[in-house]
Coordinates of C-alpha atoms in Angstrom, one line a residue:
Chain S
M1 CA 0.0 0.0 0.0
S2 CA 1.4 3.4 -0.9
V3 CA 1.0 4.8 2.6
T4 CA 3.4 2.2 3.8
E5 CA 6.0 3.1 1.2
T6 CA 5.5 6.8 2.0
A7 CA 6.2 6.1 5.7
A8 CA 9.3 4.1 4.8
A9 CA 10.5 6.9 2.6
L10 CA 10.0 9.4 5.4
E11 CA 11.8 7.1 7.7
E12 CA 15.0 6.9 5.8
E13 CA 15.3 10.6 5.4
R14 CA 14.8 11.6 8.9
P15 CA 17.9 13.5 10.0
R16 CA 19.4 11.7 12.9
G17 CA 21.3 13.3 15.7
S18 CA 20.7 16.9 14.8
T19 CA 20.1 19.3 17.6
L20 CA 16.6 20.3 18.7
P21 CA 16.7 24.0 17.5
R22 CA 18.1 22.9 14.1
Y23 CA 15.4 20.3 13.8
L24 CA 12.7 22.7 14.8
A25 CA 13.9 25.3 12.4
L26 CA 14.1 22.7 9.6
K27 CA 10.6 21.3 10.1
G28 CA 9.0 24.6 11.1
G29 CA 10.5 26.2 8.0
G30 CA 9.1 23.4 5.9
A31 CA 5.7 23.8 7.3
L32 CA 5.8 27.6 6.7
V33 CA 6.8 27.0 3.1
S34 CA 3.9 24.6 2.7
L35 CA 1.5 27.2 4.3
A36 CA 2.8 29.8 1.9
M37 CA 2.2 27.4 -1.0
V38 CA -1.4 27.0 0.2
V39 CA -1.9 30.7 0.2
V40 CA -0.4 31.1 -3.3
L41 CA -2.4 28.2 -4.6
G42 CA -5.6 29.6 -3.1
F43 CA -5.0 32.9 -5.0
F44 CA -4.0 31.2 -8.2
S45 CA -6.9 28.7 -8.3
F46 CA -9.6 31.2 -7.4
R47 CA -8.5 34.4 -9.0
V48 CA -6.5 33.3 -12.0
L49 CA -7.9 30.0 -13.2
P50 CA -11.6 30.6 -13.2
G51 CA -11.5 33.4 -15.6
D52 CA -13.6 36.4 -14.5
P53 CA -14.9 36.0 -10.9
A54 CA -17.4 38.8 -11.5
I55 CA -18.9 36.7 -14.3
N56 CA -18.7 33.6 -12.2
M57 CA -20.4 35.4 -9.3
T58 CA -23.3 36.5 -11.4
R59 CA -23.6 33.2 -13.4
G60 CA -27.2 32.2 -13.8
R61 CA -28.6 35.6 -13.0
R62 CA -29.5 38.4 -15.3
V63 CA -27.2 41.3 -14.7
S64 CA -26.5 44.4 -16.8
A65 CA -23.0 45.2 -18.1
E66 CA -22.8 48.2 -15.7
E67 CA -23.5 46.0 -12.7
V68 CA -20.7 43.6 -13.7
E69 CA -18.4 46.7 -14.1
R70 CA -19.3 47.9 -10.7
L71 CA -18.7 44.5 -9.2
R72 CA -15.3 44.3 -10.9
A73 CA -14.3 47.6 -9.5
E74 CA -15.5 46.6 -6.0
M75 CA -13.6 43.4 -6.0
G76 CA -10.5 45.2 -7.3
L77 CA -10.4 43.0 -10.4
D78 CA -9.3 45.9 -12.6
D79 CA -6.0 46.2 -10.7
P80 CA -2.9 44.3 -12.0
L81 CA -2.5 40.8 -10.6
P82 CA 0.5 41.5 -8.3
L83 CA -1.5 44.3 -6.7
Q84 CA -4.5 41.9 -6.3
F85 CA -2.2 39.4 -4.7
L86 CA -1.0 41.9 -2.2
S87 CA -4.4 42.9 -1.2
Y88 CA -5.4 39.2 -0.9
L89 CA -2.4 38.6 1.3
G90 CA -3.3 41.6 3.5
D91 CA -6.9 40.4 3.9
L92 CA -5.7 36.9 4.7
F93 CA -3.5 38.2 7.5
R94 CA -6.4 40.1 9.0
G95 CA -8.4 36.9 8.9
D96 CA -10.6 38.3 6.2
L97 CA -11.5 35.6 3.7
G98 CA -14.1 37.6 1.8
V99 CA -17.9 37.4 1.7
S100 CA -19.7 34.3 0.7
Y101 CA -21.9 34.7 -2.4
V102 CA -24.5 32.4 -1.2
Y103 CA -24.8 33.2 2.5
R104 CA -23.9 36.9 2.2
R105 CA -21.8 36.6 5.3
E106 CA -18.2 36.7 6.2
V107 CA -16.5 33.4 5.2
T108 CA -14.4 33.5 8.4
E109 CA -17.5 33.7 10.5
L110 CA -19.1 30.7 8.6
I111 CA -16.0 28.6 9.0
A112 CA -15.6 29.4 12.7
E113 CA -19.2 28.2 13.3
R114 CA -18.6 25.0 11.4
L115 CA -15.2 24.1 12.8
A116 CA -16.3 22.5 16.1
P117 CA -18.7 19.9 14.6
T118 CA -16.0 18.8 12.1
L119 CA -13.4 18.5 14.9
L120 CA -15.9 16.5 17.0
L121 CA -16.7 14.1 14.1
T122 CA -13.2 13.6 12.7
G123 CA -11.6 13.5 16.2
T124 CA -13.9 10.8 17.5
A125 CA -13.6 8.8 14.3
A126 CA -9.8 9.2 14.2
L127 CA -9.4 8.1 17.9
I128 CA -11.6 5.0 17.4
S129 CA -9.9 4.0 14.2
V130 CA -6.4 4.4 15.5
V131 CA -7.1 2.3 18.6
L132 CA -9.0 -0.4 16.6
G133 CA -6.5 -0.5 13.7
L134 CA -3.4 -0.7 15.8
W135 CA -4.8 -3.3 18.1
L136 CA -6.1 -5.5 15.2
G137 CA -2.9 -4.9 13.2
Q138 CA -0.5 -6.1 15.9
K139 CA -2.7 -9.1 16.6
S140 CA -2.8 -10.0 12.9
A141 CA 1.0 -9.7 12.6
W142 CA 1.6 -11.8 15.6
R143 CA -0.6 -14.6 14.3
R144 CA 0.5 -14.2 10.7
G145 CA -1.1 -16.7 8.3
S146 CA -3.8 -17.7 10.8
L147 CA -7.5 -17.5 10.1
F148 CA -7.7 -14.4 12.3
D149 CA -5.0 -12.7 10.2
K150 CA -6.6 -13.7 6.9
T151 CA -10.1 -12.5 7.9
Q152 CA -8.7 -9.2 9.3
T153 CA -6.5 -8.3 6.3
G154 CA -9.3 -9.4 3.9
L155 CA -11.8 -7.2 5.6
A156 CA -9.4 -4.3 5.7
L157 CA -8.8 -4.6 2.0
V158 CA -12.5 -4.7 1.3
F159 CA -13.2 -1.6 3.5
W160 CA -10.2 0.1 1.8
S161 CA -12.0 -0.3 -1.5
V162 CA -15.3 1.0 -0.3
P163 CA -16.1 4.6 -1.2
T164 CA -16.8 6.4 2.1
F165 CA -20.0 8.1 0.9
W166 CA -21.5 4.8 -0.3
L167 CA -20.9 3.1 3.0
G168 CA -22.7 6.1 4.6
L169 CA -25.6 5.7 2.2
I170 CA -25.8 2.0 3.1
L171 CA -25.8 2.7 6.8
L172 CA -28.5 5.3 6.2
L173 CA -30.5 2.8 4.2
V174 CA -30.3 0.1 6.9
F175 CA -30.2 1.9 10.3
A176 CA -32.0 5.2 9.6
G177 CA -34.4 4.4 6.8
G178 CA -35.1 0.7 7.4
L179 CA -34.7 0.2 11.1
G180 CA -35.2 3.8 12.2
W181 CA -32.7 3.4 15.0
F182 CA -30.7 6.5 14.2
P183 CA -31.6 10.0 12.7
T184 CA -31.1 10.5 9.0
G185 CA -28.9 13.6 9.4
G186 CA -28.0 16.8 11.2
M187 CA -26.4 17.2 14.6
V188 CA -29.5 17.8 16.8
T189 CA -33.1 16.9 16.3
P190 CA -34.7 19.6 14.2
G191 CA -37.1 21.9 16.1
T192 CA -35.6 21.1 19.5
D193 CA -32.9 22.9 21.4
P194 CA -31.9 20.6 24.2
T195 CA -29.5 21.7 26.9
G196 CA -27.1 19.9 29.3
L197 CA -27.0 16.1 29.3
A198 CA -30.0 15.9 26.9
R199 CA -28.0 17.8 24.3
V200 CA -25.0 15.6 24.7
L201 CA -27.1 12.5 24.3
D202 CA -28.9 13.9 21.2
V203 CA -25.6 14.9 19.5
A204 CA -24.1 11.5 20.4
H205 CA -27.1 9.8 18.8
H206 CA -26.6 11.8 15.6
L207 CA -22.9 11.1 15.7
V208 CA -23.1 7.3 15.6
L209 CA -23.7 6.7 11.9
P210 CA -21.2 9.3 10.6
V211 CA -18.5 8.1 12.9
L212 CA -19.1 4.5 12.1
T213 CA -18.8 5.3 8.4
M214 CA -15.5 7.1 8.8
V215 CA -14.0 4.5 11.1
A216 CA -14.9 1.6 8.7
V217 CA -13.0 3.3 5.9
V218 CA -10.1 4.6 7.8
Y219 CA -9.1 1.9 10.3
A220 CA -8.0 -0.4 7.5
Q221 CA -4.9 1.5 6.7
Y222 CA -3.8 1.7 10.3
L223 CA -4.3 -2.1 10.5
M224 CA -2.2 -2.7 7.4
V225 CA 0.6 -0.4 8.6
M226 CA 0.8 -1.7 12.1
R227 CA 0.8 -5.2 10.8
A228 CA 3.7 -4.5 8.4
S229 CA 5.5 -2.7 11.1
V230 CA 5.2 -5.5 13.7
L231 CA 6.2 -8.0 11.0
E232 CA 9.3 -5.9 10.5
E233 CA 10.2 -6.4 14.2
M234 CA 9.3 -10.1 14.3
T235 CA 12.8 -11.3 13.4
S236 CA 14.7 -8.9 15.6
D237 CA 17.3 -10.3 17.9
Y238 CA 15.9 -8.5 21.0
L239 CA 12.7 -10.6 20.7
T240 CA 14.8 -13.8 20.9
T241 CA 16.6 -12.3 23.9
A242 CA 13.2 -11.5 25.5
R243 CA 12.1 -15.1 25.0
A244 CA 15.3 -16.4 26.3
K245 CA 14.7 -14.5 29.5
G246 CA 11.7 -16.7 29.8
L247 CA 9.1 -14.0 29.1
R248 CA 5.6 -15.1 28.2
E249 CA 4.7 -14.7 24.5
D250 CA 2.1 -12.0 25.4
L251 CA 4.7 -10.0 27.2
V252 CA 7.2 -10.3 24.4
R253 CA 4.6 -8.8 22.1
T254 CA 3.2 -6.1 24.3
R255 CA 6.4 -5.0 26.1
H256 CA 8.9 -5.4 23.3
A257 CA 7.6 -5.7 19.8
V258 CA 4.6 -3.4 19.8
P259 CA 6.4 -0.3 21.3
N260 CA 9.1 -0.5 18.6
A261 CA 6.6 -1.1 15.9
L262 CA 4.5 1.9 17.0
L263 CA 7.2 4.4 16.2
P264 CA 6.9 4.5 12.4
T265 CA 3.1 4.2 12.7
V266 CA 2.8 7.4 14.7
T267 CA 4.0 9.6 11.8
L268 CA 1.7 7.7 9.5
I269 CA -1.3 8.5 11.7
F270 CA -0.6 12.2 11.3
L271 CA 0.1 11.8 7.5
T272 CA -3.4 10.3 7.0
I273 CA -5.1 13.3 8.5
G274 CA -5.3 14.7 5.0
G275 CA -7.3 11.7 4.0
L276 CA -9.6 12.1 7.1
V277 CA -10.4 15.6 6.0
G278 CA -11.4 14.3 2.5
G279 CA -13.6 11.7 4.3
A280 CA -15.1 14.5 6.3
V281 CA -16.4 16.2 3.1
T282 CA -18.3 13.2 1.9
V283 CA -19.5 11.8 5.2
E284 CA -20.8 15.2 6.3
T285 CA -22.5 15.6 2.9
V286 CA -24.3 12.2 3.3
F287 CA -25.4 12.9 6.8
S288 CA -25.8 16.7 6.4
W289 CA -23.5 17.1 9.4
P290 CA -23.2 20.9 9.9
G291 CA -19.4 21.0 9.6
L292 CA -16.7 22.4 7.3
G293 CA -17.1 19.5 4.8
Y294 CA -20.8 20.1 4.4
L295 CA -20.1 23.8 4.1
T296 CA -17.7 22.9 1.2
F297 CA -20.3 20.8 -0.4
Q298 CA -22.9 23.6 -0.2
G299 CA -20.3 26.0 -1.7
L300 CA -19.9 23.7 -4.7
S301 CA -23.4 24.1 -6.1
A302 CA -23.2 27.8 -6.6
P303 CA -20.1 27.7 -7.0
D304 CA -19.4 30.0 -4.1
L305 CA -15.7 30.8 -4.8
P306 CA -14.8 32.8 -1.6
L307 CA -16.3 30.1 0.5
L308 CA -14.5 27.3 -1.3
Q309 CA -11.2 29.3 -1.1
G310 CA -11.8 29.7 2.6
T311 CA -12.4 26.1 3.3
F312 CA -9.5 25.1 1.2
V313 CA -7.1 27.4 3.0
V314 CA -8.4 26.3 6.5
F315 CA -8.5 22.6 5.7
S316 CA -5.0 22.6 4.3
S317 CA -3.6 24.7 7.1
I318 CA -5.0 22.4 9.7
V319 CA -3.4 19.4 8.0
I320 CA 0.0 21.1 7.6
V321 CA 0.0 22.1 11.3
M322 CA -0.9 18.6 12.3
N323 CA 2.0 17.2 10.3
F324 CA 4.4 19.6 12.0
V325 CA 3.1 18.4 15.3
A326 CA 3.7 14.8 14.1
E327 CA 7.3 15.6 13.4
L328 CA 7.7 17.0 16.9
V329 CA 5.9 14.1 18.6
Y330 CA 8.1 11.6 16.6
R331 CA 11.2 13.3 17.9
V332 CA 10.0 13.1 21.5
L333 CA 9.0 9.5 21.1
D334 CA 12.2 8.2 19.4
P335 CA 15.1 8.5 21.8
R336 CA 17.6 7.8 19.0
L337 CA 16.7 11.2 17.5
K338 CA 17.4 13.3 20.6
A339 CA 20.6 15.3 20.6
S340 CA 23.4 13.0 21.9
Chain U
M1 CA 30.8 -4.5 -36.4
G2 CA 27.3 -4.6 -37.8
S3 CA 26.1 -7.9 -36.4
A4 CA 27.6 -7.7 -32.9
P5 CA 25.4 -5.0 -31.4
R6 CA 22.3 -6.5 -33.1
S7 CA 22.9 -9.9 -31.6
G8 CA 23.6 -8.2 -28.3
R9 CA 20.3 -6.4 -28.6
A10 CA 18.6 -9.6 -29.5
A11 CA 20.1 -11.3 -26.4
V12 CA 18.9 -8.4 -24.3
A13 CA 15.4 -8.8 -25.9
A14 CA 15.4 -12.5 -25.3
Q15 CA 16.4 -11.9 -21.7
R16 CA 13.6 -9.4 -21.2
R17 CA 11.1 -11.8 -22.7
A18 CA 12.3 -14.6 -20.4
R19 CA 12.0 -12.3 -17.4
A20 CA 8.5 -11.2 -18.5
A21 CA 7.5 -14.8 -18.8
E22 CA 8.8 -15.5 -15.3
V23 CA 7.0 -12.5 -13.9
W24 CA 3.8 -13.8 -15.5
R25 CA 4.3 -17.3 -14.1
E26 CA 4.8 -16.0 -10.6
F27 CA 1.8 -13.7 -11.0
A28 CA -0.4 -16.4 -12.2
A29 CA 0.6 -18.5 -9.2
T30 CA -0.9 -15.9 -6.8
R31 CA -4.6 -16.8 -6.9
S32 CA -6.0 -13.5 -5.7
G33 CA -4.1 -11.6 -8.4
L34 CA -5.4 -13.9 -11.1
V35 CA -9.0 -13.6 -9.8
G36 CA -8.7 -9.8 -9.9
L37 CA -7.3 -9.9 -13.4
V38 CA -10.1 -12.1 -14.7
L39 CA -12.9 -10.0 -13.1
L40 CA -11.3 -6.8 -14.5
A41 CA -11.3 -8.3 -18.0
A42 CA -15.0 -9.0 -17.6
V43 CA -15.7 -5.4 -16.5
F44 CA -13.6 -4.1 -19.5
A45 CA -15.6 -6.2 -21.9
V46 CA -18.9 -4.9 -20.5
A47 CA -17.6 -1.3 -20.7
L48 CA -16.5 -1.7 -24.3
L49 CA -19.7 -3.4 -25.3
A50 CA -22.0 -0.9 -23.5
P51 CA -23.4 0.6 -26.7
V52 CA -24.4 -2.9 -28.0
L53 CA -25.6 -4.2 -24.7
V54 CA -27.6 -1.2 -23.7
P55 CA -28.5 1.2 -26.6
L56 CA -28.4 4.7 -25.4
E57 CA -32.0 5.4 -26.6
T58 CA -33.3 3.1 -23.9
L59 CA -31.9 5.5 -21.3
D60 CA -33.4 8.6 -22.9
V61 CA -35.6 10.2 -20.3
T62 CA -38.0 11.5 -23.0
R63 CA -38.8 8.0 -24.3
L64 CA -39.2 6.1 -21.1
T65 CA -42.2 4.0 -20.3
A66 CA -41.3 2.7 -16.9
A67 CA -42.4 4.4 -13.7
S68 CA -39.8 6.0 -11.4
N69 CA -38.3 4.0 -8.6
E70 CA -39.7 0.7 -9.8
P71 CA -38.4 -2.3 -7.8
P72 CA -36.5 -5.0 -9.7
S73 CA -38.6 -7.0 -12.2
A74 CA -38.0 -9.2 -15.2
A75 CA -38.1 -6.1 -17.5
H76 CA -35.7 -4.1 -15.2
L77 CA -33.5 -6.5 -13.4
L78 CA -32.3 -3.8 -11.0
G79 CA -35.4 -1.6 -11.1
T80 CA -35.5 2.0 -12.2
D81 CA -34.1 5.3 -10.9
P82 CA -36.1 8.4 -9.8
S83 CA -36.6 9.4 -13.5
G84 CA -37.6 5.9 -14.6
R85 CA -34.3 4.8 -16.3
D86 CA -33.1 1.3 -16.1
V87 CA -30.5 1.0 -13.2
L88 CA -28.7 -1.9 -14.8
G89 CA -28.3 0.0 -18.1
M90 CA -26.9 3.0 -16.3
L91 CA -24.5 0.8 -14.4
V92 CA -23.1 -0.7 -17.6
W93 CA -22.5 2.8 -19.0
G94 CA -21.0 4.0 -15.7
A95 CA -18.3 1.4 -16.1
R96 CA -16.9 3.3 -19.1
V97 CA -16.5 6.5 -17.2
S98 CA -15.0 4.8 -14.2
L99 CA -12.4 2.9 -16.1
L100 CA -11.6 5.7 -18.5
V101 CA -11.1 8.3 -15.8
G102 CA -9.3 5.7 -13.6
F103 CA -6.7 5.0 -16.2
A104 CA -6.4 8.5 -17.7
A105 CA -5.9 10.1 -14.2
T106 CA -3.5 7.4 -13.3
A107 CA -1.5 8.0 -16.4
V108 CA -1.3 11.7 -15.6
S109 CA -0.3 10.9 -12.0
M110 CA 2.3 8.3 -13.0
V111 CA 4.0 10.5 -15.6
I112 CA 4.3 13.5 -13.2
G113 CA 5.3 11.2 -10.3
T114 CA 7.9 9.3 -12.3
L115 CA 9.5 12.5 -13.8
V116 CA 9.5 14.4 -10.5
G117 CA 10.7 11.4 -8.5
M118 CA 13.6 10.7 -10.9
A119 CA 14.5 14.4 -11.0
A120 CA 14.4 14.6 -7.2
G121 CA 16.7 11.5 -6.9
H122 CA 19.1 12.6 -9.6
F123 CA 19.7 16.2 -9.0
T124 CA 21.3 17.6 -5.9
G125 CA 21.5 20.8 -4.0
L126 CA 19.0 23.6 -4.5
T127 CA 17.1 21.9 -7.4
Q128 CA 16.5 18.8 -5.2
A129 CA 15.5 20.9 -2.2
V130 CA 12.9 22.8 -4.2
I131 CA 11.5 19.7 -5.8
M132 CA 11.3 17.9 -2.5
R133 CA 9.5 20.8 -1.0
V134 CA 6.8 20.6 -3.7
V135 CA 6.5 16.9 -3.3
D136 CA 6.1 17.2 0.5
F137 CA 3.4 19.8 -0.1
F138 CA 1.4 17.6 -2.4
L139 CA 1.9 14.7 -0.1
V140 CA 0.5 16.5 2.9
V141 CA -2.2 18.7 1.4
P142 CA -5.7 17.0 1.5
S143 CA -5.9 15.7 -2.1
L144 CA -9.7 15.5 -2.2
V145 CA -10.0 19.1 -1.1
L146 CA -7.5 20.2 -3.7
A147 CA -9.2 18.1 -6.4
I148 CA -12.6 19.7 -5.4
V149 CA -11.0 23.2 -5.8
L150 CA -9.6 22.4 -9.3
S151 CA -12.7 20.8 -10.6
S152 CA -14.9 23.5 -9.3
V153 CA -13.0 26.4 -10.9
L154 CA -12.3 24.6 -14.2
S155 CA -15.2 23.9 -16.6
R156 CA -17.2 20.8 -15.9
G157 CA -16.2 17.7 -17.8
L158 CA -14.4 14.3 -17.8
W159 CA -11.0 15.8 -18.6
T160 CA -11.3 18.3 -15.8
I161 CA -11.8 15.4 -13.4
V162 CA -8.9 13.5 -14.9
I163 CA -6.6 16.5 -14.4
A164 CA -7.9 17.2 -10.9
I165 CA -7.2 13.6 -9.8
G166 CA -3.9 13.3 -11.7
V167 CA -2.5 16.5 -10.4
T168 CA -3.3 15.8 -6.8
S169 CA -2.3 12.1 -6.5
W170 CA 1.3 11.9 -7.9
A171 CA 3.3 12.7 -4.7
S172 CA 3.5 9.2 -3.2
T173 CA 4.7 7.8 -6.5
A174 CA 7.3 10.5 -6.7
R175 CA 8.6 9.5 -3.3
V176 CA 8.8 5.9 -4.1
V177 CA 10.5 6.6 -7.5
R178 CA 12.9 8.9 -5.8
S179 CA 14.2 6.4 -3.3
Q180 CA 14.5 3.8 -6.0
T181 CA 16.4 6.3 -8.2
L182 CA 18.8 7.0 -5.3
S183 CA 19.6 3.4 -4.8
I184 CA 20.1 2.8 -8.5
E185 CA 22.4 5.8 -8.9
A186 CA 24.6 4.5 -6.2
R187 CA 25.5 1.5 -8.3
P188 CA 28.8 1.2 -10.1
Y189 CA 27.3 1.0 -13.7
I190 CA 26.0 4.5 -13.3
E191 CA 29.4 5.7 -12.4
R192 CA 30.8 3.9 -15.4
A193 CA 28.2 5.6 -17.6
R194 CA 29.1 8.9 -16.2
A195 CA 32.8 8.3 -16.6
L196 CA 32.1 7.5 -20.3
G197 CA 30.6 10.9 -20.7
G198 CA 26.9 10.1 -20.3
G199 CA 24.9 13.2 -19.4
D200 CA 21.9 13.7 -17.2
G201 CA 19.4 12.8 -19.9
H202 CA 21.3 9.7 -20.9
I203 CA 21.6 8.4 -17.4
L204 CA 18.0 9.1 -16.5
G205 CA 16.5 7.8 -19.7
R206 CA 18.7 4.8 -20.5
H207 CA 19.6 3.5 -17.0
V208 CA 17.3 4.9 -14.3
L209 CA 14.0 4.8 -16.1
P210 CA 14.1 1.1 -17.1
A211 CA 15.0 0.3 -13.5
V212 CA 12.2 2.2 -11.9
L213 CA 9.5 1.2 -14.4
P214 CA 8.6 -2.2 -12.8
L215 CA 8.0 -0.4 -9.5
V216 CA 5.9 2.2 -11.2
L217 CA 3.9 -0.5 -12.9
A218 CA 2.9 -2.1 -9.6
N219 CA 2.2 1.3 -8.2
T220 CA 0.0 2.0 -11.2
T221 CA -2.5 -0.8 -10.6
L222 CA -2.9 0.4 -7.0
T223 CA -3.3 4.0 -8.1
V224 CA -6.1 3.1 -10.6
G225 CA -8.1 1.8 -7.7
S226 CA -7.9 5.1 -5.8
A227 CA -8.5 7.1 -8.9
V228 CA -11.7 5.2 -9.5
I229 CA -12.8 6.0 -5.9
A230 CA -11.7 9.7 -6.4
E231 CA -13.8 9.9 -9.6
S232 CA -16.9 8.5 -8.0
T233 CA -16.4 10.9 -5.0
L234 CA -16.1 14.0 -7.2
S235 CA -19.1 12.9 -9.3
F236 CA -21.0 12.2 -6.0
L237 CA -20.3 15.8 -5.0
G238 CA -21.8 17.0 -8.3
L239 CA -18.5 17.8 -10.0
G240 CA -18.8 15.2 -12.7
D241 CA -19.7 15.5 -16.3
P242 CA -23.5 16.0 -16.3
T243 CA -23.9 14.4 -19.7
Q244 CA -22.3 11.1 -18.8
F245 CA -23.6 8.2 -16.6
S246 CA -21.2 7.6 -13.7
W247 CA -21.5 5.4 -10.7
G248 CA -20.8 8.4 -8.5
S249 CA -23.5 10.6 -10.1
M250 CA -26.0 7.7 -9.7
L251 CA -25.3 7.7 -6.0
K252 CA -25.6 11.5 -6.0
S253 CA -29.1 11.3 -7.4
A254 CA -29.8 8.6 -4.8
L255 CA -28.8 11.0 -2.0
D256 CA -30.6 13.9 -3.6
T257 CA -33.9 12.0 -4.0
G258 CA -33.7 10.4 -0.6
A259 CA -33.5 6.9 -2.1
A260 CA -31.5 5.6 0.9
T261 CA -33.9 6.7 3.6
A262 CA -36.9 5.7 1.4
G263 CA -35.5 2.1 1.2
F264 CA -34.9 2.0 -2.6
W265 CA -32.0 -0.4 -2.2
W266 CA -31.8 -1.3 -5.8
F267 CA -30.6 2.2 -6.6
V268 CA -28.2 2.5 -3.7
L269 CA -26.4 -0.9 -3.6
P270 CA -25.4 -1.7 -7.2
P271 CA -23.3 1.4 -8.1
G272 CA -21.4 1.1 -4.9
L273 CA -20.9 -2.6 -5.2
A274 CA -19.6 -2.0 -8.8
I275 CA -17.0 0.5 -7.4
V276 CA -15.9 -1.9 -4.7
V277 CA -15.5 -4.8 -7.1
V278 CA -13.4 -2.7 -9.6
V279 CA -11.3 -1.1 -6.9
L280 CA -10.7 -4.4 -5.1
C281 CA -9.7 -6.1 -8.3
F282 CA -7.1 -3.4 -9.0
T283 CA -5.8 -3.7 -5.4
L284 CA -5.5 -7.5 -5.7
V285 CA -3.7 -7.3 -9.0
G286 CA -1.5 -4.5 -7.7
R287 CA -0.5 -6.4 -4.6
A288 CA 0.2 -9.6 -6.5
L289 CA 2.4 -7.6 -8.9
E290 CA 4.2 -5.9 -6.1
S291 CA 5.0 -9.2 -4.4
V292 CA 6.3 -10.6 -7.7
L293 CA 8.4 -7.6 -8.5
N294 CA 9.6 -6.9 -5.0
P295 CA 10.6 -10.2 -3.4
T296 CA 11.3 -8.7 0.0
L297 CA 7.5 -8.3 0.5
R298 CA 6.9 -12.0 0.0
G299 CA 5.4 -14.0 2.8
R300 CA 3.8 -11.0 4.3

């Protein structure tokens, strides 16, 4: 699987034995460059590629030529591109992402409102899939070739091939439409505004199906990576030593093999956050979960360019920051990397 | 002088043929890979024969006789969709889009990934640093979100989707190709080629490229699977070509019309199953190829 290769590639390039400030500067600098690229790409994709934003904005509506002219002047589209880029940069630094065409509100405001539901959904799903995937992965590796291993890897491969949104539709079909156990969408029951514990329970009830969908699609890759990673350790000498000491097989696994195998997996977990974000877009669309992903989907139909630009910049920045955090966590976890 | 190189070339060709036969033998020995290949061949045949199997007129909304959301029957084996079209017929036509976009996007992704990966492994200093920064960026940035951005600002159509998927999915290939390039360029025969006056183009084209290609091939089959999923996802979000039948857009209309909550399973299950089967086949073939071409993975 390509994720495994990616992790391996990252592994071999990690600078070993460099001092902490140097490491921080290197990785932090890299993250900053990536952020800058997001900003440039955001400008390029939404101001340069789509042709005339004023025409885009008024697409499907009858407007006079004067109105389009006024709009162009208002949006600063008559200025030369470098000047437009500068004003875009200025706005961005002030946290101004423009006004949504559809909602007629500040994009920053819209995104701030939708951030929490997305974090709740992806965070819960990520936590469950990591725990489940790693646990099943190390078990499969330890019993390589057994029925358990074959079933687990088989299931993982199938789930890996399932489009997230389709799995969501199936769950909707069975558990919301057919059995009526769970609501069909949203985050709280419409028309009610529960508080306290009642609200927590209501949100949790709405959360079950979307989380289940995301977990099913995501846990597979953790399983495969953990399995490969434990297999890598299986032939190591220190395991023979541990066995020679008379340790039970369970202890050899949990105290010796698994901690070492976890190391490369950690980076990978953070690397897959980009994929989680992609999953959030489709899962939220299926279950009309009021998060950033659903907001992106709603922006697509217009197309609401400022809104899409905003969600793109925010999504990408979150992922880049998380990756930077991963680099730091890795350094803390792997004693070999600490300055000697 | 004239015959020696030719016979040398013939020997190389024979060697390559023998190697290919050996790869095929080992591949055929992995049962899952073979099953995947056979199923894929069947899907290909259906996709190619779509105009014969299901004439396009039968799916014309203006000439339909069936009611909407009809459950499966003898006339419509998988029932009808919300506008009364035959679901099975749409499924057959959808195979064309999925495979076409899957392969075209993978081709774009592989070409970019291989070229960038080789360049990143071959060149040093500033060039390499810049290339690696770009690769890292594309590796990290959420590819679906980027693909959504690209396909929403460009005009709607199949080629837009192909470009959107291809441009956002090459980074992992580039990384793999780069590490392979590094290990090949460390070998003595590259040094010999350089000593004999071989330039960058010669070394990359004649020595590095043939050596990385098998790896790219295995990677390709795995990438087609994810490209098929990406295509269906973009179509599901409404970014597909509205004039074409696609499994993703079928599922979009299922969501839009509330087919899932209404219990119209015949319209929800088949397109997804079709995607799963195709993607699974590509994954099986890809993994089998990988284990044949990369013996260190065997027994895993």
